Tab-separated table of C-alpha atoms in Angstrom:
chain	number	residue	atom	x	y	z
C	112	UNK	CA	-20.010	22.769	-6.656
C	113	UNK	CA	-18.580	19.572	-8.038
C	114	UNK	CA	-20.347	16.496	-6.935
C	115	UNK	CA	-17.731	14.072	-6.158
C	116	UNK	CA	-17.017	10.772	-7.932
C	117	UNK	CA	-16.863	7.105	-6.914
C	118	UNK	CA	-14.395	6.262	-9.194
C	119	UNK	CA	-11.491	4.359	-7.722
C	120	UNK	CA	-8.048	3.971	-9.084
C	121	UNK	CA	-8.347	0.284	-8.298
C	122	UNK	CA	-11.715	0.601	-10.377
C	123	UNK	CA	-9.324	2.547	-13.056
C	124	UNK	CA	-7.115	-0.556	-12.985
C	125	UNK	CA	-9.279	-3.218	-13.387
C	126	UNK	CA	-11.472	-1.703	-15.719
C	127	UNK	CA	-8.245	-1.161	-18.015
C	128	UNK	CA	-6.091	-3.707	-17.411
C	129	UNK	CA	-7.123	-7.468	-18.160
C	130	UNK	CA	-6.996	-9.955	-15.280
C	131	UNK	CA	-4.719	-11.810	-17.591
C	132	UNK	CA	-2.310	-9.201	-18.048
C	133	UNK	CA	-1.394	-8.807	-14.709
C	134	UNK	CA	-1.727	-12.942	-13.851
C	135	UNK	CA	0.888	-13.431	-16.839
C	136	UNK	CA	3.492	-10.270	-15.749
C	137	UNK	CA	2.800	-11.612	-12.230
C	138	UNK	CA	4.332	-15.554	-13.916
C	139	UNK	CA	6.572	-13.984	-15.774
C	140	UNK	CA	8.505	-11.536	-13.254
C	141	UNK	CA	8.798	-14.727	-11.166
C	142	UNK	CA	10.349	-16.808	-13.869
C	143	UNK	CA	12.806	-13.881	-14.778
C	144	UNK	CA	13.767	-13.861	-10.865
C	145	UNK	CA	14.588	-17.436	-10.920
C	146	UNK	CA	16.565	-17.333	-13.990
C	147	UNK	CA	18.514	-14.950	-12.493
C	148	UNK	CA	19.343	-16.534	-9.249
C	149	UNK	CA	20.442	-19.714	-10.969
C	150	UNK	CA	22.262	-18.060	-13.661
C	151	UNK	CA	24.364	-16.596	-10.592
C	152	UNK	CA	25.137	-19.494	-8.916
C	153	UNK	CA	29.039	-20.237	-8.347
C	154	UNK	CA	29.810	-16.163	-8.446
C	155	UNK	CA	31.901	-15.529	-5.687
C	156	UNK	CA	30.046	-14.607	-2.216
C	157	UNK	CA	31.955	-11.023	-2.530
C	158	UNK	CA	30.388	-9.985	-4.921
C	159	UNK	CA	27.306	-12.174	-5.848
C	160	UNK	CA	24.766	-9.693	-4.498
C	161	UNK	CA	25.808	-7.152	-7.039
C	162	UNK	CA	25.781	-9.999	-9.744
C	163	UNK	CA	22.308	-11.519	-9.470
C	164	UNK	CA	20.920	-7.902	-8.690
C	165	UNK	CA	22.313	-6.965	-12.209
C	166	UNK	CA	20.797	-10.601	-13.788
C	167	UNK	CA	17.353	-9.572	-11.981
C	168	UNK	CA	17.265	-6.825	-14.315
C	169	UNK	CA	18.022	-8.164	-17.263
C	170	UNK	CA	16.192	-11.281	-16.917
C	171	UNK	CA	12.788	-9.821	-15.413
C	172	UNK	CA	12.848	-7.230	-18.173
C	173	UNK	CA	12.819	-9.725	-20.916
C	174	UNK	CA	10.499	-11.809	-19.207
C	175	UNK	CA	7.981	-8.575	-18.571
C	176	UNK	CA	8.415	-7.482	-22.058
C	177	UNK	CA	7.267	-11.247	-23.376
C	178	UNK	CA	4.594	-11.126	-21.199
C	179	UNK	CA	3.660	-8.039	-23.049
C	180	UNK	CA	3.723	-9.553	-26.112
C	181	UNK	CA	1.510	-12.696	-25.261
C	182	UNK	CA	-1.067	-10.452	-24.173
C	183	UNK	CA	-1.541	-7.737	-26.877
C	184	UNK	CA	-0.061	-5.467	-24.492
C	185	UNK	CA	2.017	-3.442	-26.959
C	186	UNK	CA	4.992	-4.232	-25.328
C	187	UNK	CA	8.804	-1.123	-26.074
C	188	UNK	CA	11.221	-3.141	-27.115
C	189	UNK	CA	14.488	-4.542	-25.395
C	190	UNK	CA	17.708	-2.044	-25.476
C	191	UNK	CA	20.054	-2.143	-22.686
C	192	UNK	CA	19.071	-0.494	-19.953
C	193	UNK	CA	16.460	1.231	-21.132
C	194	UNK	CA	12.792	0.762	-19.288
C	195	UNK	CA	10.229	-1.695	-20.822
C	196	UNK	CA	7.270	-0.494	-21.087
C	197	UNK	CA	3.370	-1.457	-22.289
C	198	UNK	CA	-0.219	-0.014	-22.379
C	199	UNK	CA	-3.134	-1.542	-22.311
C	200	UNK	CA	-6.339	0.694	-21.557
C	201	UNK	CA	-5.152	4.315	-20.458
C	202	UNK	CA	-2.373	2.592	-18.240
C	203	UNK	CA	1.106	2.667	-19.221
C	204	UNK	CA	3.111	-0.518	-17.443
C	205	UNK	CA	6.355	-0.677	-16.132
C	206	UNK	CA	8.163	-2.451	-13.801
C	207	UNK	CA	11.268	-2.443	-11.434
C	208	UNK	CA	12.956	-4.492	-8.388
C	209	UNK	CA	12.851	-2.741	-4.587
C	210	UNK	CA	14.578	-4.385	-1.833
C	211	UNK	CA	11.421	-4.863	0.929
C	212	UNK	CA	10.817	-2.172	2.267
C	213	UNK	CA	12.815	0.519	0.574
C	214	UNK	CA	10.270	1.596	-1.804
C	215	UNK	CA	11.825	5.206	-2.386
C	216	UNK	CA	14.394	3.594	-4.663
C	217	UNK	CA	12.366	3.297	-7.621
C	218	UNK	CA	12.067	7.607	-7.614
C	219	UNK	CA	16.181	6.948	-8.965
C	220	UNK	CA	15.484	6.684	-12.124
C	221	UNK	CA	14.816	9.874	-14.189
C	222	UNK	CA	12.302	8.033	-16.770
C	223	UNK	CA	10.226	6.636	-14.562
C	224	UNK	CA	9.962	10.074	-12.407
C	225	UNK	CA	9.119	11.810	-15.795
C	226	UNK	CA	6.393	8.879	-16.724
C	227	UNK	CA	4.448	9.450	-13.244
C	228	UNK	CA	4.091	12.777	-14.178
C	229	UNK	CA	0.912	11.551	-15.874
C	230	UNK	CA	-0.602	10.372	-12.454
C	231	UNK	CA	-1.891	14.212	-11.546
C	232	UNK	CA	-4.995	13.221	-13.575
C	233	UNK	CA	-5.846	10.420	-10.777
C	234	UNK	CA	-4.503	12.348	-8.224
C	235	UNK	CA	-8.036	13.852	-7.058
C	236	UNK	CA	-9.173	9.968	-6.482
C	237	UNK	CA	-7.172	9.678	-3.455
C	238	UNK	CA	-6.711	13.794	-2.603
C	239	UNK	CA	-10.571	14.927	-3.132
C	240	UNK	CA	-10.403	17.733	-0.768
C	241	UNK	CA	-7.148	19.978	-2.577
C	242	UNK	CA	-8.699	19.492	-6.016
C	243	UNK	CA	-12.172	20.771	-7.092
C	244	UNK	CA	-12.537	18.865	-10.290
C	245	UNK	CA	-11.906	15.797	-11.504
C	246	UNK	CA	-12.097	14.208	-15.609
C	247	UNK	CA	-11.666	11.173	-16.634
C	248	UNK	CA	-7.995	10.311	-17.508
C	249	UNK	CA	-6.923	9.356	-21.094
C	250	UNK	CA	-3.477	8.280	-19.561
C	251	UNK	CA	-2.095	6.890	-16.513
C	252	UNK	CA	0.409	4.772	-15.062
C	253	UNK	CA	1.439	1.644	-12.948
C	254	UNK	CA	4.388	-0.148	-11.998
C	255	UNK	CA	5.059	-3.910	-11.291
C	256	UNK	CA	7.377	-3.766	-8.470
C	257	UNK	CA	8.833	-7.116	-7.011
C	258	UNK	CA	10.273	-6.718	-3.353
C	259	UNK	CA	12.868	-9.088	-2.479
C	260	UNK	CA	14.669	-9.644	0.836
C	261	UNK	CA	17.257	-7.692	1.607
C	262	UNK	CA	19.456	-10.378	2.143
C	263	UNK	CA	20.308	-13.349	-0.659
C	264	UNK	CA	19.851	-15.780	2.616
C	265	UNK	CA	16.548	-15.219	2.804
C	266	UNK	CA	14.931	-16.583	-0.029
C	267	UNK	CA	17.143	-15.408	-3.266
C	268	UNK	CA	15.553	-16.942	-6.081
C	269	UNK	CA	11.859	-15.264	-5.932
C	270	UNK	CA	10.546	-11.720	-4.898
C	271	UNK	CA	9.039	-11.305	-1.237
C	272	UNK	CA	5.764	-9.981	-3.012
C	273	UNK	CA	5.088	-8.799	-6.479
C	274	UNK	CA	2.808	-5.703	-5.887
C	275	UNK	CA	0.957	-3.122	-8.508
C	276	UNK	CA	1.733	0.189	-7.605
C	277	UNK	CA	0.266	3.637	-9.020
C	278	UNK	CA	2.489	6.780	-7.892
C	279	UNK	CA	2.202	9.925	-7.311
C	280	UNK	CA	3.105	12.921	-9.894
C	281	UNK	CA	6.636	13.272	-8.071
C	282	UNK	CA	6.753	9.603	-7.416
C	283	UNK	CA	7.404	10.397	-3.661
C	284	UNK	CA	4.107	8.324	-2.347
C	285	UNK	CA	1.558	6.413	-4.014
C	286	UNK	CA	-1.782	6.465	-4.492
C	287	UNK	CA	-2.461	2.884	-4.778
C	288	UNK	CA	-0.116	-0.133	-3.963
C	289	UNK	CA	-1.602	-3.780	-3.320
C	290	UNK	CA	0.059	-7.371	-3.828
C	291	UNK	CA	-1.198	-8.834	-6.918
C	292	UNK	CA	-2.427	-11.731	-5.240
C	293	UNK	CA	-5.066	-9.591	-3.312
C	294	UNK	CA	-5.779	-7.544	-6.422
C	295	UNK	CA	-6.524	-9.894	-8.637
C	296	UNK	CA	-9.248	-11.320	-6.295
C	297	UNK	CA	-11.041	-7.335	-7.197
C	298	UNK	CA	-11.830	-8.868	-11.262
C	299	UNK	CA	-14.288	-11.769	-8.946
C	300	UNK	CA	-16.136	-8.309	-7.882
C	301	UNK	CA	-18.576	-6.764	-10.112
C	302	UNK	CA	-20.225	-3.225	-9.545
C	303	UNK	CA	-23.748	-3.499	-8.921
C	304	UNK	CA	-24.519	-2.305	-12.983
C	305	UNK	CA	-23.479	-5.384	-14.297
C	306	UNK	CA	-24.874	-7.691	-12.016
C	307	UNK	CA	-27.743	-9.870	-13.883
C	308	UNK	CA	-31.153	-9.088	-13.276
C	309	UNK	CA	-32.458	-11.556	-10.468
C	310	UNK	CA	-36.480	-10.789	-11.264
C	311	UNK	CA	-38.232	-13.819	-12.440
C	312	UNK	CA	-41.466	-12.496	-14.092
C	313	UNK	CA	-44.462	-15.038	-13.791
C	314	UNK	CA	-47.475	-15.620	-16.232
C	315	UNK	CA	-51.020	-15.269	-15.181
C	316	UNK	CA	-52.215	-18.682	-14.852
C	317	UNK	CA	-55.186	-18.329	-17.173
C	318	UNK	CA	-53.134	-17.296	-19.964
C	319	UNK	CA	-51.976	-19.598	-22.376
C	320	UNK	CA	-54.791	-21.968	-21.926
C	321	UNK	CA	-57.322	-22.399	-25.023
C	322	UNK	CA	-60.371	-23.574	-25.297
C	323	UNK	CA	-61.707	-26.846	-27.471
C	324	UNK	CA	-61.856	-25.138	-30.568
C	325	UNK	CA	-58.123	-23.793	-30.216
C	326	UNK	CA	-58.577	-20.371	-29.490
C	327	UNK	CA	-56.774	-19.111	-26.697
C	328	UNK	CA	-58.681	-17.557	-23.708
């Protein structure tokens, strides 16, 4: 019988992805959100929801993919449409917009279904009981998804929440979504192995001491 492991996928996460990776994609997707909403500004109201959703895109993805760069996280490079992506450990990063709520709209795109695929390694972390065994992934991925309101009233120049989220094979659930502003608090936590070692080991009093002719008891 298979003895069952403690591994986490947030343990996965933080283990292979620096805290400042996800701080400076976190920055970053802001920034490119921002951009956007200003570089929108005097569309006409007809159509300006379509407009800054298509500068959100654009914007965020060049702002992910420098983020990328400035932290050695071998960032794809920029071409049209096409999905940014990085790696950094055994994760794979990506990113996309949602509006809040609607999280089943990132399963449209075909790539990003196919890239998930990779997530049946993990899949045992969260699904113990309709898998036996369980190895240690060499690949996995994550998304960066930024939620914003699903009106342009309500805040349009920033996401809601900028969450990391690791999918399912199919990409029709997840197996671990959390705001990065709670996650990153997890890199404060470390497992009990690495914590220092509190003893404080204390000399016998008569050692050390020597006697007139310097020899030492």
């Amino acid at each position: 019988m298979t003895k069952p492991t403690k591994e986490t996928i947030a343990d996965l996460l933080v283990r292979n992805v620096p805290r400042e990776v996800i701080m400076g994609i976190e920055d970053a997707l802001a920034v490119g959100a921002q951009r956007a909403y200003f570089a929108a500004r005097g569309m006409d109201d007809g159509h300006l929801p379509s407009v800054v959703g298509q500068l959100r895109h654009f914007h965020m993805n060049e702002s992910f993919q420098r983020a990328l760069v400035v932290n050695n996280a071998s960032p794809s490079p920029i071409r049209g449409n096409a999905i940014v992506t990085g790696r950094t450990g055994i994760f794979t990063l990506a990113r996309f917009n949602i509006k809040e709520g609607i999280w089943i709209n990132g399963r449209r795109s075909q790539t990003r279904r196919q890239m998930s695929m990779a997530n049946m390694a993990i899949e045992p972390l969260v699904q113990p009981e309709l898998f036996s065994d369980y190895e240690p992934p060499s690949q996995a991925v994550a998304f960066f998804v930024a939620c914003f309101a699903a009106s342009l009233h309500i805040q349009p120049e920033s996401p809601v929440s900028i969450q990391i989220a690791v999918p399912n094979r199919d990409m029709n659930g997840w197996l671990f979504r959390e705001p990065i502003t709670a996650f990153a608090k997890r890199y404060d936590h470390k497992p009990e192995s690495q914590q220092g070692d509190l003893a404080k080991p204390k000399l016998k009093k008569s050692i050390g001491k020597q006697n007139k002719n310097g020899t030492t008891q």
